[in-house]
mmCIF file of C-alpha atoms in Angstrom:
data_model
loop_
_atom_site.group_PDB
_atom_site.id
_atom_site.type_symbol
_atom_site.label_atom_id
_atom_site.label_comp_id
_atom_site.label_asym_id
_atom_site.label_seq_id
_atom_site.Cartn_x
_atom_site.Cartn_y
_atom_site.Cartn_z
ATOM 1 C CA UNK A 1 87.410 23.545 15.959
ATOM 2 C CA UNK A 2 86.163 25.005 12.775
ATOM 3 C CA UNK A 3 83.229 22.575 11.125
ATOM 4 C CA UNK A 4 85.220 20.141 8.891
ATOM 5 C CA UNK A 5 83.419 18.641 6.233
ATOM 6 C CA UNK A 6 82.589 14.913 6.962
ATOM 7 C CA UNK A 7 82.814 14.094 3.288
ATOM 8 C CA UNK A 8 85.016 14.708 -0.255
ATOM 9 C CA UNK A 9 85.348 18.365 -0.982
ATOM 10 C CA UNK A 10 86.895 19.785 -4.406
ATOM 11 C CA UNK A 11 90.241 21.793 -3.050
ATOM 12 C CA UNK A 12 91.879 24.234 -5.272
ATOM 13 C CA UNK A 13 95.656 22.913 -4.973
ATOM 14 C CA UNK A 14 96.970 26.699 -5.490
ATOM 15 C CA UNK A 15 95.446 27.497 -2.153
ATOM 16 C CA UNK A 16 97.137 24.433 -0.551
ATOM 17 C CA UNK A 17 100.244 25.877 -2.216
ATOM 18 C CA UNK A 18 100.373 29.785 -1.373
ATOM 19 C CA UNK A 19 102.109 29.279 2.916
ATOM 20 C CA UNK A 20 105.109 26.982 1.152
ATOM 21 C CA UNK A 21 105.156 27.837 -2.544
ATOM 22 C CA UNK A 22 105.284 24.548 -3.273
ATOM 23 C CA UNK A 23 102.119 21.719 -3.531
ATOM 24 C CA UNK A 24 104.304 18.964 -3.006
ATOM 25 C CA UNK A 25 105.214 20.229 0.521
ATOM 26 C CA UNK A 26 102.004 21.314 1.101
ATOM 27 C CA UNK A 27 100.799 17.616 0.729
ATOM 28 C CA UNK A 28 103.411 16.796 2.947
ATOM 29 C CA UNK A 29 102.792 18.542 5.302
ATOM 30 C CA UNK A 30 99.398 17.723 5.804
ATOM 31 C CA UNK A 31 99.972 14.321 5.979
ATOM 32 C CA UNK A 32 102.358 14.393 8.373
ATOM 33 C CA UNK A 33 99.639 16.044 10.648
ATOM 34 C CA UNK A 34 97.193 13.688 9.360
ATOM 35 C CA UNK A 35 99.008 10.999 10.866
ATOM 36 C CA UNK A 36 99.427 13.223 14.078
ATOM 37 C CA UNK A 37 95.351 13.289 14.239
ATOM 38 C CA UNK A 38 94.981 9.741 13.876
ATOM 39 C CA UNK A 39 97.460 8.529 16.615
ATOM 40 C CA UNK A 40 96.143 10.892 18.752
ATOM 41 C CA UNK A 41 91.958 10.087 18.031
ATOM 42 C CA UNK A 42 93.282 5.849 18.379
ATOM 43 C CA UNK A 43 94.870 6.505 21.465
ATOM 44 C CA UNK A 44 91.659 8.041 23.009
ATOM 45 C CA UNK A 45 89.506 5.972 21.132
ATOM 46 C CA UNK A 46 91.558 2.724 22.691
ATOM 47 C CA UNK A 47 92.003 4.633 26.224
ATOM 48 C CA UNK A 48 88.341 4.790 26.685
ATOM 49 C CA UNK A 49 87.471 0.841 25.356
ATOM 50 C CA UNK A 50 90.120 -0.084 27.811
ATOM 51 C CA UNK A 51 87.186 0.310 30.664
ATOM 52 C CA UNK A 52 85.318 -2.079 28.952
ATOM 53 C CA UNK A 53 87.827 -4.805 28.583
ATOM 54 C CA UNK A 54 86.973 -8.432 29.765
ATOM 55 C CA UNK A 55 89.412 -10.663 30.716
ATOM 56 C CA UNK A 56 86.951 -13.323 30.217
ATOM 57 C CA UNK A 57 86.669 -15.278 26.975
ATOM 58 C CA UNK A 58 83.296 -17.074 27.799
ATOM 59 C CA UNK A 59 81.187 -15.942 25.144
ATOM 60 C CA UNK A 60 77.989 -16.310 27.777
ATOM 61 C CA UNK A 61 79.341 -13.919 29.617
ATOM 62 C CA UNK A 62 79.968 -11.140 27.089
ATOM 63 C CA UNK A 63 77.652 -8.724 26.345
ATOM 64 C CA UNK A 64 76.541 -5.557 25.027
ATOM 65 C CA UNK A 65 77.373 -2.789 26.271
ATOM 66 C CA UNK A 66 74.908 0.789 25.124
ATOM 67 C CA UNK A 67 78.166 3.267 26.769
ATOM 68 C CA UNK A 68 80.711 1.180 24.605
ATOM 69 C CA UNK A 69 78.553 0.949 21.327
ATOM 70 C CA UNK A 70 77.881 5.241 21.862
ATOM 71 C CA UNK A 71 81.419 5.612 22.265
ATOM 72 C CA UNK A 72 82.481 4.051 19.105
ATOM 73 C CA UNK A 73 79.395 5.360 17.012
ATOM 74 C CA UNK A 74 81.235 9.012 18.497
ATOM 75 C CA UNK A 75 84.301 8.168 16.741
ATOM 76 C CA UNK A 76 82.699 6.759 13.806
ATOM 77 C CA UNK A 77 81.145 9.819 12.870
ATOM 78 C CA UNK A 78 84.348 11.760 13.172
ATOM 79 C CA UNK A 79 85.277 13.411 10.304
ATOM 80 C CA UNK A 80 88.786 12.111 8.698
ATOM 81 C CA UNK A 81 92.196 12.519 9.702
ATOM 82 C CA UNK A 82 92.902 13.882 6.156
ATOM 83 C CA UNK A 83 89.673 16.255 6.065
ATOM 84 C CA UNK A 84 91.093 17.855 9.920
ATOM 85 C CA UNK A 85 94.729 18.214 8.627
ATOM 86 C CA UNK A 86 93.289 20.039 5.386
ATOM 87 C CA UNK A 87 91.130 22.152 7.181
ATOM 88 C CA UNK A 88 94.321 23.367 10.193
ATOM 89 C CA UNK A 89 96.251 23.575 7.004
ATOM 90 C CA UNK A 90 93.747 25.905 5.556
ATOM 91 C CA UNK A 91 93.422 27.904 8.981
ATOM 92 C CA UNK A 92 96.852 28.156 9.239
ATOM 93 C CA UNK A 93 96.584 26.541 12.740
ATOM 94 C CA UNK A 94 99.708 24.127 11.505
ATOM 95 C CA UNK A 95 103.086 24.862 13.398
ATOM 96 C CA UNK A 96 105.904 24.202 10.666
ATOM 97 C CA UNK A 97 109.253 24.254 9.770
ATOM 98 C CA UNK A 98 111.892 23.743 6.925
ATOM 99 C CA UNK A 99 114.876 22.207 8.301
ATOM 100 C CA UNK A 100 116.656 23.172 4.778
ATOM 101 C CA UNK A 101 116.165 26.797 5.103
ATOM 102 C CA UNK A 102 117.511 26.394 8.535
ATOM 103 C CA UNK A 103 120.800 24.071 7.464
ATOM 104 C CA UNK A 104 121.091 26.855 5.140
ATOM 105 C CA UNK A 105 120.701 30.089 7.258
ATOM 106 C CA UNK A 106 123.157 28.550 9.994
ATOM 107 C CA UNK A 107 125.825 27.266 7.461
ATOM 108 C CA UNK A 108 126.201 30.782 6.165
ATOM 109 C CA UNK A 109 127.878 32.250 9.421
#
């Protein structure tokens, strides 16, 4: 993956706008895959905790754990959802579709 920027970077919204024409779908569509990102980096994120889990509630019993505290550090330092999704968007490495153009195209015939 390209470098993504792990902070706020000024976006010119005509760029976002030149693959659909429109900035509205733009935005859209990049937080639909936004969403995608995050689902997907919380699933691995909880997937790899999961090893860690106690079943015990004793509080003597609990400790730290360096791996564990690394691991979420890791995903800490990730850069945004948002900040991925504008960057694919950007790269044009974002699959989409307009089901409207389709309705349209298949209604004619």
């Amino acid at each position: 993956m390209a470098q993504v920027p792990a902070s706020i970077v000024t976006r010119n919204i005509s760029d976002l706008a030149g693959e659909t024409g429109n900035v509205y779908a733009s935005i859209s569509i990049i937080s639909k895959r936004a969403n995608q990102i995050a689902v997907k980096v919380k699933e691995e994120l909880n997937s790899k905790l999961a090893e860690f889990a106690t079943t015990v509630d004793n509080l003597e019993e609990v400790f730290e754990n360096r791996e564990q505290i690394e691991i979420s550090k890791y995903y800490e330092r990730l850069p945004k959802p948002t900040n991925m999704a504008i960057e694919e968007f950007i790269e044009n490495k974002v699959y989409f579709r307009n089901a409207d153009d389709e309705e349209q195209t298949s209604s004619a015939f």
